[in-house]
Short mmCIF file of C-alpha atoms and ligand atoms in Angstrom, two decimals:
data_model
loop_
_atom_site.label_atom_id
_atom_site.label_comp_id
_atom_site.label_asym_id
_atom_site.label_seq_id
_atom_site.Cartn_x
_atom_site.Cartn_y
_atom_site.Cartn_z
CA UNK A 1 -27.08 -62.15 0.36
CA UNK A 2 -25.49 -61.81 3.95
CA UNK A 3 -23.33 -65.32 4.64
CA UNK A 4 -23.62 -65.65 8.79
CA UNK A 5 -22.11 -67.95 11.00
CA UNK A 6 -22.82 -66.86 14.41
CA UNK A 7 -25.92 -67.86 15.97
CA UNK A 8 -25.99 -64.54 17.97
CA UNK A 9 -25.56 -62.70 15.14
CA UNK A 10 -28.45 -64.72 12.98
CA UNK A 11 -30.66 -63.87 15.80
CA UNK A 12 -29.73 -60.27 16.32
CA UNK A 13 -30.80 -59.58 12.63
CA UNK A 14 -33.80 -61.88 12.93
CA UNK A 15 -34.87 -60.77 16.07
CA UNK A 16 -35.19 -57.06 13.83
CA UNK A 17 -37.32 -58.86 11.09
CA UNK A 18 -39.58 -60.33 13.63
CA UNK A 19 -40.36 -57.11 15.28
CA UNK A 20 -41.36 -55.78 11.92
CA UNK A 21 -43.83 -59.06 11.54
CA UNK A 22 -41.82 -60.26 8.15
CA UNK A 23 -42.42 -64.05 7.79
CA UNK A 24 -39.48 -66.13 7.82
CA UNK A 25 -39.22 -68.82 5.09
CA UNK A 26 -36.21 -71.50 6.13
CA UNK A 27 -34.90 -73.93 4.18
CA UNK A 28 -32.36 -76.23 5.92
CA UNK A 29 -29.70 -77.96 3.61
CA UNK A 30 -26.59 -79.75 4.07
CA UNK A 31 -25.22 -77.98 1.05
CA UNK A 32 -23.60 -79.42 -2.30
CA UNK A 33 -26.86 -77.92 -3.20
CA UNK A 34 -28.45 -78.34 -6.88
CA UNK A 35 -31.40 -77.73 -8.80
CA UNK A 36 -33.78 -79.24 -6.04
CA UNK A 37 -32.94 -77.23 -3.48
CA UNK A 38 -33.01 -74.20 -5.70
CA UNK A 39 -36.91 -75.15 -6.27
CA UNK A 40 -37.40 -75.01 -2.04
CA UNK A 41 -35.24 -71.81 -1.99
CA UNK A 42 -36.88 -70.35 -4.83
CA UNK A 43 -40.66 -71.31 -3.40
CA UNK A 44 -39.44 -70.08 0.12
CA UNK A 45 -38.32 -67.03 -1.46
CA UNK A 46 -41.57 -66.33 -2.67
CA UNK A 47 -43.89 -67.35 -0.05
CA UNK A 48 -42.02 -65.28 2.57
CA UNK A 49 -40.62 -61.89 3.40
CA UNK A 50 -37.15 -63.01 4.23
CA UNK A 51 -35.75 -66.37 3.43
CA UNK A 52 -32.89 -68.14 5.49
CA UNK A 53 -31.06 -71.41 4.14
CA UNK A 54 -28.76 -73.36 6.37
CA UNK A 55 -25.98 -74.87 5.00
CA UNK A 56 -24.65 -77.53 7.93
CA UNK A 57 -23.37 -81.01 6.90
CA UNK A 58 -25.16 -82.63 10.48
CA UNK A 59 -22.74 -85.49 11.79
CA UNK A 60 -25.00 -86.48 14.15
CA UNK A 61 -27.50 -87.89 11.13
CA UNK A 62 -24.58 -90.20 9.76
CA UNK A 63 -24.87 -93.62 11.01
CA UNK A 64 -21.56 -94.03 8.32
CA UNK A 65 -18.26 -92.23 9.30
CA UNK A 66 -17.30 -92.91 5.74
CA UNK A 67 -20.25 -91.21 4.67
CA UNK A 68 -19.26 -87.85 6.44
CA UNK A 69 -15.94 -87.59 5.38
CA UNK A 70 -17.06 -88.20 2.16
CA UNK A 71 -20.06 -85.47 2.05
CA UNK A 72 -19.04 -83.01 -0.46
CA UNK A 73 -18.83 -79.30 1.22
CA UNK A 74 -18.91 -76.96 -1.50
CA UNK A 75 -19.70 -73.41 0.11
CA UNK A 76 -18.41 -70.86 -2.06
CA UNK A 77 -20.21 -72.56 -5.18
CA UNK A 78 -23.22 -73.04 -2.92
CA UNK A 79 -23.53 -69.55 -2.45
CA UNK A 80 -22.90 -68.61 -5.93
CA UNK A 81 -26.45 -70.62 -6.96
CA UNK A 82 -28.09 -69.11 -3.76
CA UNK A 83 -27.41 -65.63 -4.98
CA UNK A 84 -29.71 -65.15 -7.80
CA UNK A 85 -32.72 -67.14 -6.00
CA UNK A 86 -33.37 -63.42 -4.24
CA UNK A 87 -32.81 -65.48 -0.70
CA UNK A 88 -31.38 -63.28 1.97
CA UNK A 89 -29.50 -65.36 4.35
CA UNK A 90 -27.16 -67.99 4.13
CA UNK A 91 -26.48 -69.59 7.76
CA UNK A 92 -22.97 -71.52 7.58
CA UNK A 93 -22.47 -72.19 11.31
CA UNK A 94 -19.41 -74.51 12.10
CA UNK A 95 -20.38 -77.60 14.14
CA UNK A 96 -19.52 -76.20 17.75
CA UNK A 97 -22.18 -73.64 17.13
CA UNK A 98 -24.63 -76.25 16.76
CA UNK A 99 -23.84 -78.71 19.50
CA UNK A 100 -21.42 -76.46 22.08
CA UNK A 101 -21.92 -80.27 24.15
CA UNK A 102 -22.96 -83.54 22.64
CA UNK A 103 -26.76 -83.74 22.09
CA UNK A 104 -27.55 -86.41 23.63
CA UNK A 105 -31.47 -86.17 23.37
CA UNK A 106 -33.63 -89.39 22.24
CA UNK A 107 -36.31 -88.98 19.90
CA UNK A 108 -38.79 -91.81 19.53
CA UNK A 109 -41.07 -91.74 16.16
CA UNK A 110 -42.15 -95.18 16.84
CA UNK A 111 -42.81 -97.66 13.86
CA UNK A 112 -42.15 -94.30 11.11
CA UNK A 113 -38.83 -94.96 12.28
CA UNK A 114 -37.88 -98.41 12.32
CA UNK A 115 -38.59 -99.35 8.12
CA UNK A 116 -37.01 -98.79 5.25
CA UNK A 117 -34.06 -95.78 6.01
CA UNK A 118 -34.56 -96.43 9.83
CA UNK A 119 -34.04 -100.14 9.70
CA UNK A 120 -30.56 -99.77 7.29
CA UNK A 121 -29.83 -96.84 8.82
CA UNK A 122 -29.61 -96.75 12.75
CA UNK A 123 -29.74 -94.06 14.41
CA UNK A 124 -29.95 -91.25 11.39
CA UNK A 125 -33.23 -90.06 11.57
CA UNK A 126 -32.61 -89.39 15.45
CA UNK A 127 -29.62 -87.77 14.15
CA UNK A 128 -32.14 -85.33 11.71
CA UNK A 129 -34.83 -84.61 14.37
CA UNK A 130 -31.31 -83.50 16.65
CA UNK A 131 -30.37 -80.95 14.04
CA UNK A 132 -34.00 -79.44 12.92
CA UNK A 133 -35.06 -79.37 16.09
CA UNK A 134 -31.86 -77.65 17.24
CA UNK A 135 -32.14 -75.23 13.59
CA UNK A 136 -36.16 -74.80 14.01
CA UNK A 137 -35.12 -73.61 17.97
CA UNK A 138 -32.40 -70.80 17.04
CA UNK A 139 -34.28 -69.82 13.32
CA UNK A 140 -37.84 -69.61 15.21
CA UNK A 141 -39.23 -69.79 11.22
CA UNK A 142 -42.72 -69.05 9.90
CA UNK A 143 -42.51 -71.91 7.51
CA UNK A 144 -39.56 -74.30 6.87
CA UNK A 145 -39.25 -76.15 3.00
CA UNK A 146 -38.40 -80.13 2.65
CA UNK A 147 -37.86 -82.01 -0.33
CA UNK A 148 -39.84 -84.87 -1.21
CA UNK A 149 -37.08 -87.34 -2.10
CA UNK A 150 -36.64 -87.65 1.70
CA UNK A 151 -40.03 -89.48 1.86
CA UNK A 152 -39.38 -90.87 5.68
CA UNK A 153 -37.57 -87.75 6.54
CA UNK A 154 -40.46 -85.77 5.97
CA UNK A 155 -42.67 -88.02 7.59
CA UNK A 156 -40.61 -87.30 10.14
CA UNK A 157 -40.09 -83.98 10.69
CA UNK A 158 -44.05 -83.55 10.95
CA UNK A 159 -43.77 -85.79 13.73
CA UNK A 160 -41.46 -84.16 15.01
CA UNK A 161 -43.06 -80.93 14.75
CA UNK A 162 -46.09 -82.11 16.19
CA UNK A 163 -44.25 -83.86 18.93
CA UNK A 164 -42.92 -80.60 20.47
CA UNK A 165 -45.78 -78.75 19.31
CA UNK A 166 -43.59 -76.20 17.16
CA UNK A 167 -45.35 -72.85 15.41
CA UNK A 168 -43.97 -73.82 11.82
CA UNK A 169 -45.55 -74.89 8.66
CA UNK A 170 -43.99 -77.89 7.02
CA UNK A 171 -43.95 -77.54 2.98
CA UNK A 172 -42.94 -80.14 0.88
CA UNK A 173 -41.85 -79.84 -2.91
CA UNK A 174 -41.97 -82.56 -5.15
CA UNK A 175 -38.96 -84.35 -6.38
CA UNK A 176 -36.66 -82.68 -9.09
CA UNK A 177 -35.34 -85.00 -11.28
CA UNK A 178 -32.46 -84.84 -14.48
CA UNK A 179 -33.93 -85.12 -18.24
CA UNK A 180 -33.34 -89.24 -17.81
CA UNK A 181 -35.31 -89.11 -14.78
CA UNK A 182 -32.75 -89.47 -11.77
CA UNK A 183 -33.56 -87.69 -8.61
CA UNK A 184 -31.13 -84.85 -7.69
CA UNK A 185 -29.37 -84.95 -5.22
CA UNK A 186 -25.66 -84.19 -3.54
CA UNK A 187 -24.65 -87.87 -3.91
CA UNK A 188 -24.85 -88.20 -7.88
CA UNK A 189 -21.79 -85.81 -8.63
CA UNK A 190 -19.99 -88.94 -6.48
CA UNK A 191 -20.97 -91.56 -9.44
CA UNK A 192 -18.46 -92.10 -12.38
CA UNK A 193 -19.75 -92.14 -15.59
CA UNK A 194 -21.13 -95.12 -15.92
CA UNK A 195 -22.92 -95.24 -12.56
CA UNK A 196 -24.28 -91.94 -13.57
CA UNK A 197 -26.04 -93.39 -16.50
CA UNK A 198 -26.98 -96.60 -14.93
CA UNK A 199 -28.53 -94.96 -12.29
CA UNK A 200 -31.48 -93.84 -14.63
CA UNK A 201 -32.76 -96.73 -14.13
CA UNK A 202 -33.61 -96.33 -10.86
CA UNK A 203 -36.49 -93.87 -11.22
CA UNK A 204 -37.13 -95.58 -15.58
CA UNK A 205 -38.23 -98.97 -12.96
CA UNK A 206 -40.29 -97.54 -10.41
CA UNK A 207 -42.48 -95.66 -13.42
CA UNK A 208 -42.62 -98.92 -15.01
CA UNK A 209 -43.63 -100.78 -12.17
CA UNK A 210 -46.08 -97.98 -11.16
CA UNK A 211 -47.85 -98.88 -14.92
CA UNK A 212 -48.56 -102.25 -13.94
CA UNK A 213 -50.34 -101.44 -10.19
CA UNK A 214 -53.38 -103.44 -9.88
CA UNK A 215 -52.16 -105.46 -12.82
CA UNK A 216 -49.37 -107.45 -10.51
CA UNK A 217 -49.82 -108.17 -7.14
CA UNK A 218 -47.65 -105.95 -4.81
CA UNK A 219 -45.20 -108.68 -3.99
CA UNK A 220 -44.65 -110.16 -7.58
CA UNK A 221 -44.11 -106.43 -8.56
CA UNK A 222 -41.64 -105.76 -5.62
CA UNK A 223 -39.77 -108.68 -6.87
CA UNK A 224 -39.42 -107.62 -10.21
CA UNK A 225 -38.56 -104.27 -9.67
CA UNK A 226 -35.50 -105.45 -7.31
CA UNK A 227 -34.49 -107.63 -10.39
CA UNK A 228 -34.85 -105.56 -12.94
CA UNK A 229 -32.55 -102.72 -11.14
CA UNK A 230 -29.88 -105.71 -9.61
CA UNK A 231 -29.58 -106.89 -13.22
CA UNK A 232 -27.68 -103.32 -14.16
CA UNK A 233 -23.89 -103.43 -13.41
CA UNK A 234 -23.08 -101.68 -9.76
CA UNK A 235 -26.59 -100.97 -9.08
CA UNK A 236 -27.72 -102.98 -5.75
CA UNK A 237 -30.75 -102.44 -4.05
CA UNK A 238 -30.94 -102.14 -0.47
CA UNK A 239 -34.54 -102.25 0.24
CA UNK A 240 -37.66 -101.51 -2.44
CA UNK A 241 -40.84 -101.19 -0.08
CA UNK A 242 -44.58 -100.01 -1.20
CA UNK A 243 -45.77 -98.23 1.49
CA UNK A 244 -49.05 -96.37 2.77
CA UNK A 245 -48.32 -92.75 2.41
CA UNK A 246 -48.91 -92.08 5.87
CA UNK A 247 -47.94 -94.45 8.24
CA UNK A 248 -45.02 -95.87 5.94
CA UNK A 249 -45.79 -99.44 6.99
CA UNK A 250 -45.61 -101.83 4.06
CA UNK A 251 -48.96 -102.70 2.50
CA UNK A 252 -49.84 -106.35 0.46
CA UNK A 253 -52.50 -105.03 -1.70
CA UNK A 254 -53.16 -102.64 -3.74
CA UNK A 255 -56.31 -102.45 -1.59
CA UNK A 256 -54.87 -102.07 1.69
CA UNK A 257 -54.37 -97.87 0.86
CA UNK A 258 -55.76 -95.17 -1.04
CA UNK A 259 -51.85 -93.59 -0.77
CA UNK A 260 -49.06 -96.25 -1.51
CA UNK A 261 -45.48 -94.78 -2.80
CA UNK A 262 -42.86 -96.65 -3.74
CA UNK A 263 -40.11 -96.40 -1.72
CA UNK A 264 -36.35 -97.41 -2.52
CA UNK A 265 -32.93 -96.91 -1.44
CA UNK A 266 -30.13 -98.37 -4.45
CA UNK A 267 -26.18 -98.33 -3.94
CA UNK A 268 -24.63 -97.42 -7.17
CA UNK A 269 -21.13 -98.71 -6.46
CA UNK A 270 -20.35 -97.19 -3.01
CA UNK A 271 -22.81 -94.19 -3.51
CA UNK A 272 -26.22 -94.56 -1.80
CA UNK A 273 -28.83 -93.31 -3.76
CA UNK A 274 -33.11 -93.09 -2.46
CA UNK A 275 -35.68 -92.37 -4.88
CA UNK A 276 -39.78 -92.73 -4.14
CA UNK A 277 -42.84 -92.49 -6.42
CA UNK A 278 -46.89 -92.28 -5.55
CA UNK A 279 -47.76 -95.50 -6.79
O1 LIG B 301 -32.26 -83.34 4.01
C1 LIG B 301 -31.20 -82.86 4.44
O2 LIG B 301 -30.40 -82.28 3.69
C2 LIG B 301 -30.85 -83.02 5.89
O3 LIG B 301 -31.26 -84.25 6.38
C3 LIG B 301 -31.39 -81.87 6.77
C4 LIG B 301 -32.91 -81.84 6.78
C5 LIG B 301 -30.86 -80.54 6.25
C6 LIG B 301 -30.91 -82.05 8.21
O4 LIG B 301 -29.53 -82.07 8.28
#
């Protein structure tokens, strides 16, 4: 596995690949990777010729300096998981190979961008379309892989990719979670101990709830969900929103979609943590 961190050089090797028609299989990270980004890597691996994962902590996506500084950066161990997935590139550019100037380009995904992560988070998903547009632009990929934890991000980046009318398939993967059901993701090695544990609870609630759709109407069961998860020490939920599938806006009864997913975004202490289920 080649570790690049030259754009010309990326596209000198690419440009190669192309000419030989191999499909390109991306996967854009911002490292501290784990077992669910292994899962895109490893189904980009095998749906492609030649697979390419970025590795770029984006500041342009963090509406919380804090947040940044904080982000863990973990490249050597990064690529020491990457290795065995078979995946052939690892792009590691620093951040004046991504934005030489300051991007200052305005995206507008209308109301997918103003709830739930949007709304608490201003400015970040502008942030995301900045980078994958910029990544999707230099990696020119056949298909590029996307977690499912970042419901609205995903939403998203289809927009965005029908926005600019871009050549690349958008594949999703479902959420990989621990044994007690926790989404993976970077943030969790932040939690202590105990955080770590409570945070179970996060995804143990929104199964719960999900058994008692159509038994509860959809706010009673929003309510109780946000109580149930407040009531565990350190755990404070930020927003907990059913929402159609699609469109992400909000829906009042069960009725109102055939494609509702829970949607939820919990600090656990100072760690922000987002989890979603289909409902
Ligand atoms: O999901 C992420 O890790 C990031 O938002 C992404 C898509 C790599 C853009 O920086």
């Amino acid at each position: 596995m080649k570790i690049i961190l030259k754009i010309v050089e990326l596209q000198a090797i690419l440009a190669v690949e192309k000419q030989k028609n191999k499909l390109i299989g991306f996967v854009p990270t911002m490292g501290a990777l784990h077992c669910g980004h292994l899962a895109l890597v490893e189904q980009a691996v095998a749906e492609n010729d030649i697979s390419i994962v970025s590795i770029f902590v984006n500041p342009t996506q963090f509406n919380d300096p804090n947040d940044l500084v904080s982000y863990p950066r973990t490249l050597e161990a990064d690529c020491a998981l990457l290795e065995p997935t078979g995946n052939a590139y690892v792009f590691a550019p620093p951040v004046e190979e991504i934005y030489p100037e300051p991007d200052m380009r305005q995206f507008g995904f209308g109301t997918l961008e103003t709830v739930m992560e949007g709304r608490f988070r201003p400015g970040h998903f502008n942030g995301v379309a900045q980078v994958v547009s910029r990544l999707f632009d230099i990696v020119q990929p056949d298909r590029a892989y996307f977690g499912e934890k970042d419901f609205q991000q995903l939403a998203i980046i289809r927009a965005l990719v029908r926005q600019l009318e871009l050549p690349v398939e958008i594949v999703s993967h479902p959420i990989v979670r621990e044994a007690d059901g926790l989404a993976m993701s970077s943030r969790n090695t932040r939690l202590t101990s105990e955080q770590r544990k409570n945070a179970a609870i996060i995804s143990q609630t929104l199964f719960a709830g999900r058994e008692k759709k159509n038994r509860l109407p959809v706010g009673e069961l929003k309510r109780e969900v946000v109580e149930k998860i407040n009531a565990v020490p350190e755990l404070q939920v930020e927003y907990f929103d059913l929402v159609d599938g699609d469109n992400l806006q909000s829906v009042h009864d069960w009725s109102d979609s055939q494609y509702i997913v829970g949607c939820i975004a919990v600090y656990a202490g100072d760690v922000r943590l987002i989890d979603n289920l289909r409902f």
